[in-house]
XYZ file of C-alpha atoms in Angstrom:
401
model
C 22.778 142.009 251.654
C 19.197 142.823 252.620
C 16.693 140.007 253.030
C 13.520 140.402 251.009
C 10.489 139.013 252.784
C 7.237 138.662 250.809
C 3.912 139.736 252.339
C 2.831 136.073 252.569
C 5.568 135.227 255.094
C 4.434 134.554 258.691
C 4.324 137.606 260.930
C 6.781 135.946 263.309
C 9.432 136.223 260.614
C 8.878 139.885 259.885
C 11.112 142.703 261.082
C 10.661 146.322 261.883
C 13.616 147.446 259.792
C 14.256 146.501 256.182
C 17.975 146.335 256.890
C 17.780 144.438 260.197
C 18.936 140.821 259.674
C 16.463 138.024 260.258
C 17.650 135.700 262.999
C 15.034 132.979 262.425
C 15.255 130.368 259.675
C 12.922 131.115 256.775
C 10.763 128.313 255.455
C 9.117 129.486 252.230
C 5.479 128.583 251.665
C 4.778 125.903 249.055
C 1.463 127.202 247.779
C 1.723 127.150 243.963
C 0.469 130.707 243.692
C 2.952 132.029 246.247
C 5.998 130.060 245.174
C 8.588 132.287 243.454
C 8.270 132.165 239.694
C 11.859 131.067 239.204
C 13.720 128.242 240.869
C 16.673 130.614 241.160
C 14.600 132.596 243.674
C 13.651 129.739 245.934
C 13.815 131.601 249.226
C 12.747 135.005 250.558
C 16.434 135.665 251.327
C 17.239 135.834 247.602
C 18.961 139.112 246.731
C 17.181 141.485 244.377
C 17.917 140.516 240.780
C 18.712 143.260 238.295
C 15.816 144.756 236.318
C 16.394 146.105 232.805
C 13.580 148.094 231.228
C 13.562 148.357 227.433
C 11.093 151.068 226.595
C 10.039 154.586 225.808
C 11.301 157.812 227.340
C 9.086 160.821 226.666
C 8.050 164.265 227.826
C 4.468 164.508 229.087
C 2.504 167.691 228.418
C -0.433 167.492 230.821
C -3.544 169.692 230.674
C -6.324 169.628 233.263
C -9.753 169.693 231.607
C -13.308 169.558 232.991
C -14.060 166.548 230.764
C -12.380 164.483 228.049
C -13.340 165.908 224.627
C -15.263 163.892 222.062
C -14.009 163.633 218.449
C -14.212 167.093 216.882
C -14.736 168.803 220.231
C -12.457 171.460 221.744
C -12.063 171.834 225.503
C -10.242 174.753 227.096
C -7.611 174.135 229.763
C -6.238 176.959 231.938
C -2.615 175.779 231.540
C -0.395 172.763 231.060
C 2.525 171.221 232.919
C 5.666 169.458 231.692
C 6.472 166.128 233.344
C 8.932 163.335 232.532
C 7.159 160.299 231.129
C 7.133 157.453 228.645
C 5.967 154.029 229.766
C 9.501 152.653 229.902
C 10.819 155.557 231.973
C 7.767 155.491 234.247
C 8.114 151.790 234.958
C 11.864 152.079 235.536
C 11.331 154.968 237.969
C 8.559 153.132 239.835
C 10.748 150.044 240.118
C 13.809 152.033 241.261
C 11.877 153.768 244.049
C 10.483 150.532 245.424
C 13.731 148.605 244.973
C 15.588 151.256 246.976
C 13.223 150.732 249.906
C 13.082 146.963 249.611
C 16.847 146.432 249.328
C 18.822 149.547 250.311
C 22.106 147.687 249.778
C 21.513 147.124 246.048
C 23.519 149.430 243.768
C 21.288 150.722 240.950
C 19.270 147.519 240.620
C 17.145 149.074 237.859
C 18.373 150.366 234.501
C 16.748 151.438 231.254
C 17.596 151.103 227.572
C 15.917 153.438 225.093
C 16.342 156.434 222.809
C 16.119 160.211 223.232
C 16.126 162.915 220.614
C 18.516 165.781 220.016
C 16.350 168.492 221.545
C 15.645 170.470 224.706
C 13.688 167.616 226.306
C 16.588 165.160 226.104
C 18.798 166.405 228.956
C 15.777 166.982 231.207
C 14.504 163.436 230.721
C 17.874 161.769 231.240
C 18.663 163.804 234.352
C 15.276 162.918 235.833
C 15.976 159.214 235.415
C 19.416 159.553 236.984
C 17.942 161.446 239.935
C 15.491 158.579 240.465
C 18.370 156.124 240.764
C 17.838 154.498 237.362
C 20.918 153.393 235.425
C 21.022 155.256 232.094
C 24.073 153.810 230.326
C 21.699 152.155 227.866
C 20.010 155.430 226.855
C 21.059 156.585 223.377
C 20.723 160.131 222.026
C 19.882 160.294 218.315
C 21.133 163.272 216.337
C 18.485 165.123 214.386
C 15.604 163.282 216.052
C 12.905 164.641 218.348
C 12.293 163.101 221.744
C 8.996 161.378 222.327
C 6.148 163.567 223.561
C 2.801 162.567 225.087
C -0.107 164.997 225.112
C -2.358 164.136 228.039
C -5.775 165.468 229.002
C -6.860 164.725 232.585
C -10.438 165.405 233.660
C -11.876 166.267 237.075
C -12.497 162.588 237.866
C -8.862 161.703 237.251
C -9.546 159.876 233.965
C -7.256 160.623 231.030
C -6.884 160.543 227.263
C -3.391 160.327 225.770
C -1.847 160.879 222.341
C 1.788 159.763 222.005
C 4.200 161.132 219.405
C 6.888 158.437 219.375
C 9.818 160.543 218.181
C 13.140 158.856 218.995
C 11.315 155.949 220.646
C 10.361 154.737 217.168
C 14.065 154.181 216.445
C 14.852 152.039 219.506
C 16.497 148.761 218.515
C 17.070 145.535 220.429
C 20.801 145.687 219.723
C 21.251 148.660 222.086
C 20.654 146.362 225.065
C 23.798 145.417 226.959
C 23.416 141.966 228.472
C 26.828 142.003 230.187
C 25.425 143.040 233.574
C 22.392 140.752 233.310
C 23.100 137.329 234.806
C 20.562 134.508 234.497
C 17.583 135.183 236.733
C 17.573 138.905 235.956
C 14.405 140.529 234.640
C 13.619 142.287 231.363
C 10.546 144.536 231.381
C 9.047 145.653 228.055
C 6.072 147.652 226.795
C 4.857 148.598 223.320
C 5.797 152.259 222.786
C 8.956 151.100 220.971
C 8.771 149.126 217.689
C 7.096 145.795 218.517
C 9.451 143.808 216.309
C 12.414 145.116 218.294
C 10.635 144.409 221.576
C 10.018 140.790 220.554
C 13.631 140.438 219.450
C 14.832 141.689 222.845
C 12.532 139.197 224.575
C 14.015 136.306 222.587
C 17.552 137.492 223.332
C 16.730 137.708 227.030
C 15.202 134.257 227.409
C 18.093 132.715 225.459
C 20.330 134.046 228.251
C 18.150 132.762 231.088
C 16.693 136.229 231.746
C 13.014 136.363 232.697
C 10.555 138.635 230.865
C 7.592 140.736 231.991
C 5.615 142.089 229.023
C 3.184 144.962 229.485
C 1.160 144.778 226.266
C 0.402 148.523 226.221
C -0.435 150.223 224.027
C -1.709 147.195 222.170
C 0.172 146.833 218.839
C -2.790 146.137 216.557
C -0.742 145.960 213.350
C 1.918 143.655 214.826
C 0.554 141.737 217.838
C 2.762 139.193 219.594
C 2.509 135.555 218.525
C 1.992 132.718 220.960
C 5.688 131.935 220.629
C 6.513 135.420 221.925
C 3.881 135.337 224.671
C 5.142 131.973 225.888
C 8.503 133.607 226.680
C 6.875 135.632 229.449
C 7.071 135.091 233.162
C 4.115 137.475 233.316
C 1.945 139.324 230.811
C 0.410 142.502 232.261
C -2.559 144.040 230.480
C -5.729 145.998 231.102
C -9.150 144.660 230.133
C -9.264 146.125 226.635
C -5.701 145.066 225.812
C -6.387 141.580 227.188
C -9.365 141.117 224.869
C -7.367 142.430 221.917
C -4.499 140.051 222.630
C -6.855 137.127 223.110
C -8.543 137.907 219.794
C -5.200 138.126 217.993
C -4.027 134.810 219.441
C -7.286 133.158 218.392
C -6.725 134.439 214.841
C -2.986 133.917 214.615
C -2.042 131.493 217.353
C 0.863 129.951 215.452
C 4.316 131.544 215.793
C 4.962 134.334 213.298
C 8.571 134.771 212.206
C 9.086 137.375 210.963
C 5.963 139.060 212.407
C 3.161 139.646 209.943
C 1.156 142.823 209.678
C -2.343 142.037 210.916
C -5.228 144.190 212.023
C -7.078 143.122 215.153
C -10.692 144.178 215.519
C -11.179 146.723 218.299
C -12.948 145.165 221.314
C -15.934 146.877 222.952
C -14.741 149.797 225.062
C -16.705 149.069 228.188
C -15.951 147.751 231.652
C -16.553 144.045 232.035
C -17.959 142.333 235.081
C -15.526 140.628 237.434
C -16.792 137.279 236.154
C -15.998 138.277 232.565
C -12.575 139.649 233.524
C -11.798 136.388 235.308
C -12.747 134.445 232.197
C -10.534 136.665 230.031
C -7.569 136.189 232.367
C -7.976 132.415 232.397
C -8.490 132.231 228.633
C -5.487 134.433 227.934
C -3.291 132.290 230.173
C -4.237 129.223 228.136
C -3.964 130.901 224.740
C -0.673 132.694 225.398
C 1.413 129.955 226.981
C 2.780 132.509 229.477
C 3.580 131.521 233.055
C 1.070 134.033 234.419
C -1.347 136.712 233.219
C -2.232 139.853 235.180
C -5.321 141.779 234.052
C -5.498 145.167 235.759
C -8.975 146.494 236.517
C -8.375 150.018 237.793
C -10.319 150.698 240.970
C -11.391 147.020 241.025
C -7.840 145.768 241.518
C -6.574 142.985 239.265
C -7.228 139.391 238.291
C -4.204 137.116 238.137
C -4.211 133.777 236.327
C -1.329 131.463 237.236
C -0.199 128.014 236.268
C 0.574 125.311 238.782
C 4.079 124.097 239.461
C 3.779 120.818 237.565
C 2.194 119.559 234.371
C -1.460 118.809 235.012
C -1.849 121.371 237.790
C -4.898 123.607 237.540
C -4.824 127.125 236.186
C -5.931 129.327 239.071
C -7.451 132.809 238.919
C -7.157 135.125 241.906
C -8.677 138.507 242.667
C -6.076 140.983 243.895
C -7.754 143.874 245.732
C -6.619 147.463 245.674
C -6.768 150.440 248.018
C -9.724 152.816 248.168
C -8.115 156.178 247.404
C -9.302 159.587 246.159
C -8.295 159.548 242.471
C -6.662 162.710 241.154
C -4.769 161.495 238.074
C -4.617 157.885 236.837
C -1.982 158.554 234.153
C 0.863 156.657 235.814
C -1.155 154.010 237.653
C -0.566 151.203 235.189
C 3.153 151.894 235.013
C 3.396 152.028 238.811
C 1.708 148.620 238.909
C 4.154 147.109 236.403
C 7.228 148.589 238.098
C 6.174 147.301 241.512
C 5.247 143.885 240.122
C 8.679 143.632 238.486
C 10.448 144.395 241.758
C 8.432 141.729 243.558
C 9.341 139.124 240.953
C 12.987 140.234 240.942
C 12.992 139.827 244.740
C 11.840 136.224 244.451
C 8.222 136.789 245.469
C 5.413 134.780 243.914
C 3.399 136.570 241.254
C 0.422 137.123 243.585
C 2.496 138.812 246.263
C 4.158 140.858 243.520
C 0.735 141.780 242.086
C -0.435 142.927 245.530
C 2.468 145.345 245.643
C 1.584 146.416 242.106
C -2.014 147.116 243.094
C -0.904 149.245 246.043
C 1.583 151.210 243.941
C -1.019 151.774 241.213
C -3.593 153.041 243.699
C -1.164 155.439 245.383
C -0.090 156.781 241.973
C -3.682 157.934 241.386
C -3.563 160.291 244.370
C -1.232 162.853 242.778
C -0.639 164.524 239.431
C 1.886 163.378 236.859
C 3.021 160.018 235.515
C 6.493 160.028 237.090
C 6.036 162.807 239.618
C 2.951 160.982 240.900
C 4.730 157.679 241.471
C 4.797 156.704 245.158
C 7.951 156.289 247.192
C 8.906 152.727 248.001
C 8.420 153.247 251.730
C 4.809 154.335 251.099
C 4.097 151.203 249.072
C 5.610 148.816 251.607
C 3.757 150.489 254.481
C 0.411 150.409 252.631
C 0.654 146.690 251.825
C -0.632 145.914 255.309
C -3.897 147.764 254.512
C -4.735 145.539 251.552
C -7.628 143.090 251.866
C -6.891 139.359 251.479
C -6.694 137.682 248.095
C -9.767 135.799 246.863
C -9.616 132.762 244.612
C -12.084 132.980 241.742
C -11.774 129.390 240.569
C -9.506 127.005 238.743
C -9.622 124.565 235.875
C -7.207 122.273 234.076
C -4.593 123.656 231.676
């Protein structure tokens, strides 16, 4: 068994090899924001819990363009490239790469459940996941269906615009998940490229079994947003600024549990970058409104803001700024998924959410330095080595729950 030491541990307890045993006793820190999110992971020597990703598996068709076209505008691209993608597959691959470096003794600690079509993309996508070390027993192939496809335009600054054709992902159901290999303390990671109702059902099934949930609310499901009851199931909600405002607005409108989910339309928030002060306010407000254990708002090149609850009733809700690395951006397509995958591994290893978010920020930054959602994901050894270059966390304030 490998011992998984979070970045917050004293340097005297660190080791030069990830597989070298630690000969000193480990006394975990008791800071609320660095305490592991689950009592089952009460020490840095906790083995890596299994991670199951329920999500989309798609083919990415990527075209390099000089700029992102406006509505009605055509932009010529010299060519396109085919890459494996889908938010579920991307996050599973990111997690598998980091998990392999963090705990080399773990046997396929990351698996995925989802649907592929009956077409030429199917075998390519499944083989790519297997090659990345992701367990694929939960991947179903649907006869007569097309696999999901994402059409991605990437401009010279590394920004992107994406259109997703769901294909077989639209037919993914919660009942394809096999909970047999998921003991209590394991982690379910979900996104919103599969039917939201099925995602919420899987989340309920997981928490009923003592399995923790990380929900990446992307893309935001405007017609069927999660209720507070669903959000409160989450160990962590991960969202970008726009998605965070959309979720906050939907919870303000429909804060009561919805069972079955109702079809509602959430007004589109302003598509502009907020100040750090505004992003901090959104993170804190969303933590209160959602009932989740923690909220992570990713801010691209500005890092992330993480709102966390204290360990006991009455503790303050704290908001922390997680920095990121200054890197030359080439393609930001897979950055968010790299963040989520790395965050999930940190939580599964028993790290506190802030240490896990630091690893997410590093993975997201490194993913921007190369082309492709999955092909651009960093190796786990790169992420672990780059953690030392990250600036310290900064607390942005706290208030009562």
